[in-house]
C-alpha positions as CSV (number, residue, x, y, z in Angstrom):
1,M,93.5,29.2,23.0
2,H,95.0,29.1,19.5
3,N,98.2,27.5,20.8
4,E,96.2,24.8,22.6
5,V,94.3,24.0,19.3
6,K,97.6,23.9,17.5
7,S,99.1,21.6,20.1
8,R,96.2,19.2,20.0
9,S,96.5,19.2,16.2
10,R,100.1,18.3,16.3
11,R,99.4,15.5,18.7
12,G,97.3,14.1,15.9
13,I,100.4,13.4,13.8
14,P,101.0,9.7,13.9
15,A,104.3,8.2,15.2
16,V,106.9,7.2,12.6
17,N,106.7,3.5,13.7
18,K,102.9,3.5,13.3
19,V,103.2,4.8,9.7
20,L,106.1,2.3,9.0
21,D,104.0,-0.6,10.2
22,A,101.0,0.5,8.1
23,L,103.1,0.6,5.0
24,G,103.9,-3.1,5.2
25,R,106.8,-4.6,3.4
26,C,109.1,-2.2,1.7
27,D,112.1,-3.1,-0.5
28,L,114.0,0.1,0.3
29,P,116.5,0.1,3.2
30,R,114.8,0.8,6.5
31,P,116.9,4.0,7.3
32,I,115.9,5.5,3.9
33,T,112.2,4.7,4.5
34,V,112.2,6.1,8.1
35,D,114.0,9.3,6.9
36,L,111.4,9.8,4.2
37,I,108.5,9.2,6.7
38,R,110.0,11.8,9.0
39,R,110.4,14.4,6.3
40,E,106.8,13.9,5.0
41,L,105.4,14.1,8.6
42,S,107.4,17.3,9.0
43,K,105.7,18.8,5.9
44,I,102.3,17.9,7.4
45,R,103.2,19.4,10.7
46,A,104.3,22.7,8.9
47,K,100.9,22.9,7.2
48,G,99.0,22.7,10.5
49,E,96.1,20.6,9.0
50,I,96.3,16.9,9.9
51,P,94.7,14.5,7.4
52,E,93.2,11.1,8.2
53,F,95.7,8.5,9.1
54,Q,95.1,6.4,5.9
55,S,95.5,9.6,3.8
56,I,98.9,10.1,5.5
57,V,99.9,6.5,4.8
58,D,98.9,6.9,1.1
59,F,100.8,10.2,0.8
60,V,103.9,8.5,2.2
61,R,103.5,5.5,0.0
62,R,103.4,7.7,-3.1
63,A,106.5,9.5,-2.0
64,L,108.2,6.1,-1.5
65,E,107.2,5.1,-5.0
66,G,108.8,8.2,-6.4
67,L,111.9,7.6,-4.4
68,R,112.1,4.0,-5.6
69,A,111.7,5.1,-9.2
70,S,114.7,7.4,-8.9
71,R,117.0,4.5,-8.2
72,L,119.3,3.4,-11.0
73,Q,117.5,0.5,-12.7
74,P,117.4,-1.3,-16.1
75,V,114.8,0.0,-18.6
76,I,113.6,-1.2,-22.0
77,N,114.4,1.5,-24.6
78,G,111.7,1.7,-27.2
79,T,112.5,5.4,-28.1
80,G,114.3,4.7,-31.4
81,I,117.4,6.5,-30.1
82,V,120.3,4.1,-30.0
83,I,122.9,6.1,-27.9
84,H,120.4,7.6,-25.5
85,T,122.2,9.8,-22.9
86,N,119.2,9.8,-20.5
87,L,119.1,6.0,-20.7
88,G,122.8,5.3,-20.1
89,R,124.2,5.7,-23.6
90,A,125.9,2.6,-25.0
91,P,124.9,-0.7,-23.5
92,L,128.0,-2.8,-22.7
93,A,129.0,-6.0,-24.6
94,S,128.6,-9.2,-22.7
95,E,132.4,-9.5,-22.6
96,A,132.6,-6.1,-20.9
97,V,129.9,-7.2,-18.4
98,G,131.9,-10.4,-17.7
99,A,135.1,-8.4,-17.2
100,L,133.3,-6.1,-14.7
101,N,132.2,-9.2,-12.7
102,K,135.7,-10.7,-12.8
103,I,137.6,-7.6,-11.9
104,G,135.0,-6.1,-9.5
105,S,134.5,-9.1,-7.4
106,G,138.1,-9.6,-6.3
107,Y,141.6,-8.2,-6.4
108,S,143.2,-7.2,-9.7
109,S,146.5,-6.2,-11.3
110,L,145.4,-2.6,-11.6
111,E,148.8,-1.2,-10.8
112,Y,150.9,-4.3,-10.4
113,D,153.4,-5.8,-12.8
114,V,152.7,-9.5,-12.5
115,A,155.7,-10.4,-14.7
116,N,158.3,-8.6,-12.5
117,G,156.5,-8.7,-9.2
118,E,156.6,-5.0,-8.6
119,R,154.4,-1.8,-8.9
120,G,153.1,-1.5,-12.4
121,R,151.6,1.2,-14.6
122,R,147.9,1.7,-14.6
123,G,146.2,1.2,-17.9
124,A,149.4,0.1,-19.8
125,Y,147.6,-2.5,-22.0
126,I,144.6,-0.3,-22.7
127,E,146.7,2.7,-23.6
128,N,148.8,0.7,-26.1
129,A,145.7,-0.9,-27.6
130,L,143.9,2.5,-28.0
131,A,147.0,4.0,-29.7
132,L,146.9,1.1,-32.2
133,I,143.2,1.5,-32.9
134,C,143.5,5.3,-33.4
135,G,146.7,5.1,-35.4
136,A,148.4,7.2,-32.8
137,Q,151.9,7.3,-31.3
138,S,150.3,7.2,-27.8
139,A,147.0,7.3,-25.9
140,T,145.5,7.6,-22.5
141,V,142.2,7.6,-20.7
142,V,140.3,9.8,-18.2
143,N,136.8,9.5,-16.9
144,N,134.9,11.3,-19.7
145,C,135.4,13.4,-22.8
146,A,134.7,16.7,-21.1
147,A,137.5,15.8,-18.6
148,A,139.8,15.0,-21.5
149,L,139.1,18.4,-23.0
150,V,139.7,20.2,-19.6
151,L,143.0,18.3,-19.1
152,I,144.2,19.2,-22.6
153,V,143.3,22.9,-22.4
154,R,144.6,23.3,-18.9
155,H,147.9,21.7,-19.9
156,F,148.5,24.0,-22.9
157,T,147.3,27.2,-21.2
158,T,149.0,26.8,-17.8
159,T,152.0,24.5,-18.2
160,K,153.4,26.7,-21.0
161,G,152.9,29.7,-18.8
162,R,154.9,28.2,-16.0
163,A,157.7,27.1,-18.3
164,R,157.9,30.4,-20.3
165,P,161.1,32.4,-20.3
166,A,161.3,35.5,-18.0
167,G,159.3,38.3,-19.5
168,A,157.5,36.1,-22.1
169,P,153.7,36.5,-22.3
170,L,151.5,33.8,-20.9
171,K,149.9,31.7,-23.7
172,S,146.4,31.5,-22.5
173,E,144.2,31.7,-25.6
174,T,142.3,28.9,-27.2
175,V,141.3,29.6,-30.8
176,I,137.9,28.1,-31.8
177,S,135.4,28.8,-34.5
178,R,132.1,30.4,-33.5
179,G,130.3,27.8,-35.5
180,E,131.7,25.1,-33.1
181,M,130.7,26.8,-29.8
182,V,128.2,23.9,-29.1
183,Q,126.1,23.3,-26.1
184,I,126.1,19.7,-25.0
185,G,123.7,17.8,-22.7
186,G,122.7,19.3,-19.4
187,G,123.1,22.8,-20.6
188,F,126.9,22.7,-20.6
189,R,128.7,24.7,-23.3
190,I,132.1,24.1,-24.8
191,G,133.1,27.6,-24.2
192,E,132.3,27.4,-20.5
193,I,134.2,24.1,-20.2
194,V,137.3,25.7,-21.9
195,E,137.1,28.8,-19.7
196,A,136.7,26.6,-16.6
197,A,140.0,25.0,-17.5
198,G,141.7,28.4,-17.2
199,A,141.9,29.4,-20.9
200,K,140.7,32.5,-22.6
201,L,138.5,32.0,-25.6
202,R,139.4,33.6,-28.9
203,E,136.4,33.1,-31.1
204,V,136.9,33.4,-34.9
205,G,134.7,33.6,-37.9
206,A,130.9,33.8,-38.0
207,T,128.4,31.2,-36.9
208,N,127.9,29.9,-40.4
209,K,131.3,30.6,-42.0
210,T,134.9,30.5,-40.9
211,T,137.9,30.8,-43.1
212,L,141.5,29.8,-42.8
213,G,142.3,33.5,-42.8
214,D,140.2,34.0,-39.7
215,Y,142.4,31.5,-37.9
216,K,145.6,33.2,-39.2
217,R,144.5,36.6,-38.0
218,A,143.6,35.2,-34.5
219,I,147.0,33.6,-33.9
220,G,149.3,35.7,-31.8
221,T,151.8,35.6,-29.0
222,N,149.1,34.6,-26.5
223,T,147.8,31.6,-28.5
224,A,148.1,28.4,-26.7
225,L,146.3,26.0,-29.1
226,I,143.7,25.8,-31.9
227,L,140.7,23.7,-31.0
228,K,138.3,22.1,-33.4
229,V,135.0,20.7,-32.0
230,H,132.8,18.3,-33.7
231,R,129.3,19.6,-34.2
232,S,127.9,16.6,-32.5
233,N,124.3,17.4,-31.9
234,F,123.4,19.8,-34.8
235,F,124.2,20.5,-38.4
236,M,124.2,23.6,-40.6
237,S,123.3,23.8,-44.2
238,G,123.1,26.6,-46.8
239,F,125.7,29.3,-46.9
240,V,128.1,27.4,-44.7
241,D,131.8,26.9,-45.0
242,S,134.8,26.1,-42.8
243,P,138.4,25.1,-43.6
244,S,139.4,21.4,-43.5
245,S,141.1,19.9,-40.5
246,A,144.2,19.3,-42.8
247,D,144.4,23.0,-43.6
248,I,144.1,24.0,-40.0
249,A,146.7,21.5,-39.0
250,A,149.1,22.8,-41.6
251,L,148.6,26.3,-40.3
252,A,149.1,25.2,-36.7
253,Q,152.2,23.4,-37.6
254,K,153.6,26.4,-39.4
255,K,152.9,28.6,-36.4
256,H,154.2,25.9,-33.9
257,I,150.9,25.8,-32.1
258,P,149.2,22.5,-31.0
259,F,146.1,21.6,-32.9
260,V,143.5,19.6,-31.0
261,E,140.3,18.0,-32.4
262,D,137.4,17.0,-30.1
263,L,135.6,14.2,-32.1
264,G,133.0,13.5,-29.4
265,S,131.2,10.4,-30.7
266,G,134.1,7.9,-30.8
267,A,133.3,6.3,-34.2
268,I,136.0,3.7,-35.0
269,V,134.2,1.8,-37.8
270,A,132.9,3.4,-40.9
271,T,129.4,4.6,-40.2
272,E,128.4,4.0,-43.9
273,Q,128.3,0.2,-43.1
274,F,125.1,0.9,-41.2
275,G,123.4,2.1,-44.3
276,I,123.9,5.7,-43.3
277,A,125.1,8.1,-46.0
278,E,126.6,10.6,-43.5
279,H,130.2,9.9,-42.5
280,E,131.3,10.2,-38.9
281,R,134.9,11.3,-38.6
282,T,137.3,8.8,-36.9
283,P,140.4,9.3,-34.8
284,V,142.5,7.7,-37.5
285,E,141.3,10.3,-40.1
286,A,141.8,13.2,-37.7
287,L,145.4,12.2,-36.8
288,E,146.2,11.5,-40.5
289,D,145.0,15.0,-41.3
290,G,147.6,16.4,-38.9
291,A,145.9,16.8,-35.5
292,D,148.4,16.7,-32.6
293,L,145.7,15.3,-30.2
294,V,142.2,14.0,-30.6
295,C,139.7,13.2,-27.8
296,F,136.4,11.2,-27.9
297,S,133.9,9.4,-25.7
298,G,134.2,5.8,-24.8
299,D,130.4,5.3,-24.2
300,K,129.0,6.4,-27.5
301,L,129.7,4.8,-30.9
302,F,132.8,3.2,-29.4
303,G,130.4,1.1,-27.4
304,G,132.2,1.0,-24.0
305,P,131.9,2.5,-20.6
306,Q,132.0,6.3,-19.8
307,A,135.5,7.4,-20.5
308,G,137.4,10.1,-22.3
309,V,140.1,8.8,-24.7
310,V,143.0,11.1,-25.7
311,A,145.3,10.0,-28.6
312,G,148.0,11.6,-30.5
313,K,151.7,12.5,-30.3
314,K,153.6,10.7,-27.6
315,R,155.3,13.8,-26.1
316,F,151.9,15.5,-25.6
317,I,150.3,12.4,-24.1
318,S,153.3,12.0,-21.7
319,A,153.0,15.6,-20.7
320,L,149.2,15.3,-20.0
321,K,149.9,12.3,-17.7
322,R,152.4,14.3,-15.7
323,E,149.7,16.9,-14.9
324,P,148.6,16.9,-11.3
325,L,145.0,17.1,-12.6
326,F,145.4,13.8,-14.4
327,R,145.3,11.9,-11.1
328,A,142.0,13.5,-10.2
329,L,140.5,12.5,-13.6
330,R,142.0,9.0,-13.9
331,C,139.7,6.0,-14.4
332,D,139.1,3.2,-11.8
333,K,139.5,-0.6,-12.3
334,L,135.9,-1.1,-13.4
335,T,136.2,1.4,-16.2
336,F,139.4,-0.1,-17.3
337,A,137.9,-3.6,-17.2
338,A,134.9,-2.8,-19.4
339,L,137.0,-0.6,-21.7
340,Q,139.7,-3.3,-22.1
341,A,137.0,-5.9,-23.2
342,T,135.5,-3.4,-25.6
343,V,138.9,-2.5,-27.1
344,D,139.6,-6.2,-27.7
345,L,136.4,-6.5,-29.6
346,H,137.4,-3.7,-31.9
347,L,140.9,-5.1,-32.4
348,N,139.5,-8.6,-33.1
349,R,137.1,-7.1,-35.6
350,S,134.2,-8.5,-33.6
351,T,132.2,-5.3,-33.4
352,G,129.0,-7.2,-34.0
353,G,129.3,-8.1,-30.3
354,I,129.1,-4.5,-29.3
355,P,125.3,-3.9,-28.6
356,A,125.0,-0.4,-30.0
357,I,126.7,-1.4,-33.3
358,A,124.6,-4.6,-33.4
359,L,121.4,-2.6,-33.1
360,L,122.4,-0.3,-35.9
361,Q,123.2,-3.3,-38.1
362,A,119.9,-5.2,-37.6
363,S,118.0,-5.6,-40.9
364,E,114.4,-4.5,-41.4
365,D,113.4,-8.1,-42.1
366,E,114.7,-9.2,-38.7
367,L,112.7,-6.4,-37.1
368,R,109.5,-7.2,-39.0
369,T,109.8,-10.9,-38.0
370,R,110.0,-9.9,-34.3
371,A,107.2,-7.4,-34.7
372,A,104.9,-10.1,-36.2
373,A,105.6,-12.4,-33.2
374,I,104.9,-9.6,-30.7
375,F,101.7,-8.7,-32.6
376,D,100.4,-12.3,-32.4
377,S,101.2,-12.4,-28.7
378,L,99.1,-9.3,-28.0
379,R,95.9,-10.4,-29.7
380,G,92.6,-10.1,-27.7
381,L,93.7,-7.1,-25.6
382,P,91.4,-4.0,-25.2
383,I,93.8,-1.9,-27.4
384,Q,94.4,-1.5,-31.1
385,I,97.8,-2.8,-32.2
386,A,99.5,-2.5,-35.5
387,I,103.0,-2.9,-37.0
388,G,104.3,0.5,-38.0
389,H,107.3,2.3,-39.4
390,G,109.8,4.2,-37.4
391,T,112.8,6.5,-37.9
392,V,115.8,5.8,-35.7
393,K,118.5,8.3,-34.7
394,V,121.9,7.2,-33.6
395,G,121.9,9.7,-30.7
396,G,124.7,10.6,-28.4
397,G,125.6,13.6,-30.5
398,A,126.6,11.4,-33.5
399,L,125.3,11.8,-37.1
400,P,122.7,14.5,-36.4
401,K,121.7,14.7,-40.0
402,S,121.0,10.9,-40.4
403,T,118.2,8.6,-39.6
404,M,117.5,4.9,-40.2
405,P,114.3,3.2,-41.1
406,S,112.9,0.9,-38.5
407,V,109.8,-1.1,-37.4
408,T,107.5,-0.2,-34.5
409,I,104.7,-1.6,-32.5
410,D,101.9,1.0,-32.6
411,I,99.2,1.1,-30.0
412,V,96.0,3.0,-29.8
413,T,94.3,2.8,-26.4
414,E,90.5,2.4,-25.8
415,N,90.1,2.7,-22.0
416,C,92.7,5.4,-21.1
417,S,94.7,8.2,-22.7
418,L,97.9,7.5,-24.5
419,A,99.8,9.6,-21.8
420,D,98.3,7.4,-19.1
421,F,99.2,4.2,-21.0
422,A,102.8,5.5,-21.4
423,A,103.0,6.3,-17.7
424,R,101.8,2.8,-16.8
425,L,104.5,1.2,-18.9
426,R,107.1,3.5,-17.3
427,N,105.9,2.3,-13.9
428,W,106.2,-1.4,-14.9
429,S,109.1,-3.5,-13.9
430,P,111.3,-3.2,-15.8
431,P,110.1,0.2,-17.1
432,V,109.2,0.3,-20.8
433,I,110.0,3.7,-22.5
434,G,108.3,4.6,-25.8
435,Y,107.0,7.7,-27.4
436,I,103.7,9.2,-28.7
437,V,103.3,10.5,-32.2
438,N,100.3,10.9,-34.6
439,E,97.9,9.8,-31.8
440,R,99.7,6.5,-31.4
441,F,102.0,5.1,-28.7
442,K,105.1,3.6,-30.4
443,L,107.8,1.2,-29.4
444,D,110.7,1.0,-31.8
445,L,112.2,-2.5,-32.1
446,R,115.6,-1.4,-33.3
447,T,116.4,-0.1,-29.8
448,I,114.8,-3.1,-28.0
449,F,117.0,-6.2,-27.7
450,P,115.4,-9.4,-29.1
451,E,115.7,-11.1,-25.7
452,Q,113.5,-8.3,-24.3
453,D,110.5,-9.0,-26.6
454,D,108.8,-11.3,-24.0
455,A,109.2,-8.6,-21.3
456,V,107.6,-6.1,-23.7
457,V,104.7,-8.4,-24.3
458,D,104.2,-9.0,-20.5
459,A,104.3,-5.3,-19.8
460,I,101.7,-4.4,-22.5
461,R,99.5,-7.2,-21.3
462,G,99.9,-6.2,-17.7
463,V,99.1,-2.5,-18.1
464,S,96.2,-3.2,-20.6
465,A,94.5,-5.4,-18.0
466,K,94.4,-2.6,-15.5
467,D,91.1,-0.8,-14.9
468,P,91.0,2.7,-16.4
């Protein structure tokens, strides 16, 4: 009897096509929609209780909306964080976007020597240009900075082992200060990345204080390299000290050990020009101080696509490019296209065309003028609107001690909670992302492009008109 009831209950589950027809027009590919309907109907079948048909349709529609929201899409960043990792880091310059369209839509000279009509070298122009920007003998590119670090560590801790004389010890240790054992986004830790590359960590010093003597005592027959990591997403103050890069480089040179500096953020221009007192170290400075190699991200303050740039001594760069792992980490034509356009902007001193830098350089007067226009366009809505003050962070692990003054649009809702209002804006098209502080919803104009102001107004008007 129980099985008969269960069988009748299961017969009450609607057919996939019936649910599909009831959903109406859907902008997702049909196979994706059908697969989701089947999975949701399977969940209902497993529960044993069959809801009304319309409830099933509504349930599936909500699931489709969640799936649709998970697709990569443009958003409006009102968070006040310029290099926002969750929102795609650095926006690309128009020149880089144009290069993507030109190169991506057809064939290209990726590995073809047009002058001689034969196979060419991938990234030849970009590597030369990056070496020039960094003041280095040579440079190369892989697909992100973590990959660059893995390639470097793996080369020095395994290649040396293969080439060592018979009976000589394997040089497998990477010396690093405990104060630089940082955790980056997604829960990844520098130590784990280094160990994944096949190295053994040799931590020196204490969390807050490391001396040159600590490095000296750690160096031995197993030492493969000394690694210095930029404290990209935190800072320490108080009883804190560490030797300069120049001092570490001199020690490494004396001991005939490579010295590598992971700079992270990729600042090329002086960050003081943004009105920020804190200085972000550049590749030129690190190499002048004696680093053998530096690595940094292409999609942070450099303002380009995701990439890991390695610059330094030619013999080391050449050796890295001979590593089998290099091929697995190399960049594709689209990364090269966007990076090449961004490199040219740096070399032509046209960094105002790089969006992240342009946002940081915007004056408060410009932001106030825009805020006043947005304020006037939002009069008469059932919300309280004011022009407020904001504090911007560079983000992307750069300049963790520094903030910049900014201008915000502040909103106090009357018919719904601030959390609901924020959710409505996130569900708008394009989504508008802000933050809540001091019982106000805020949109920071320094991270919103001027050409997006009308879209912000439309979004606020649209969600404010909805019934609570």
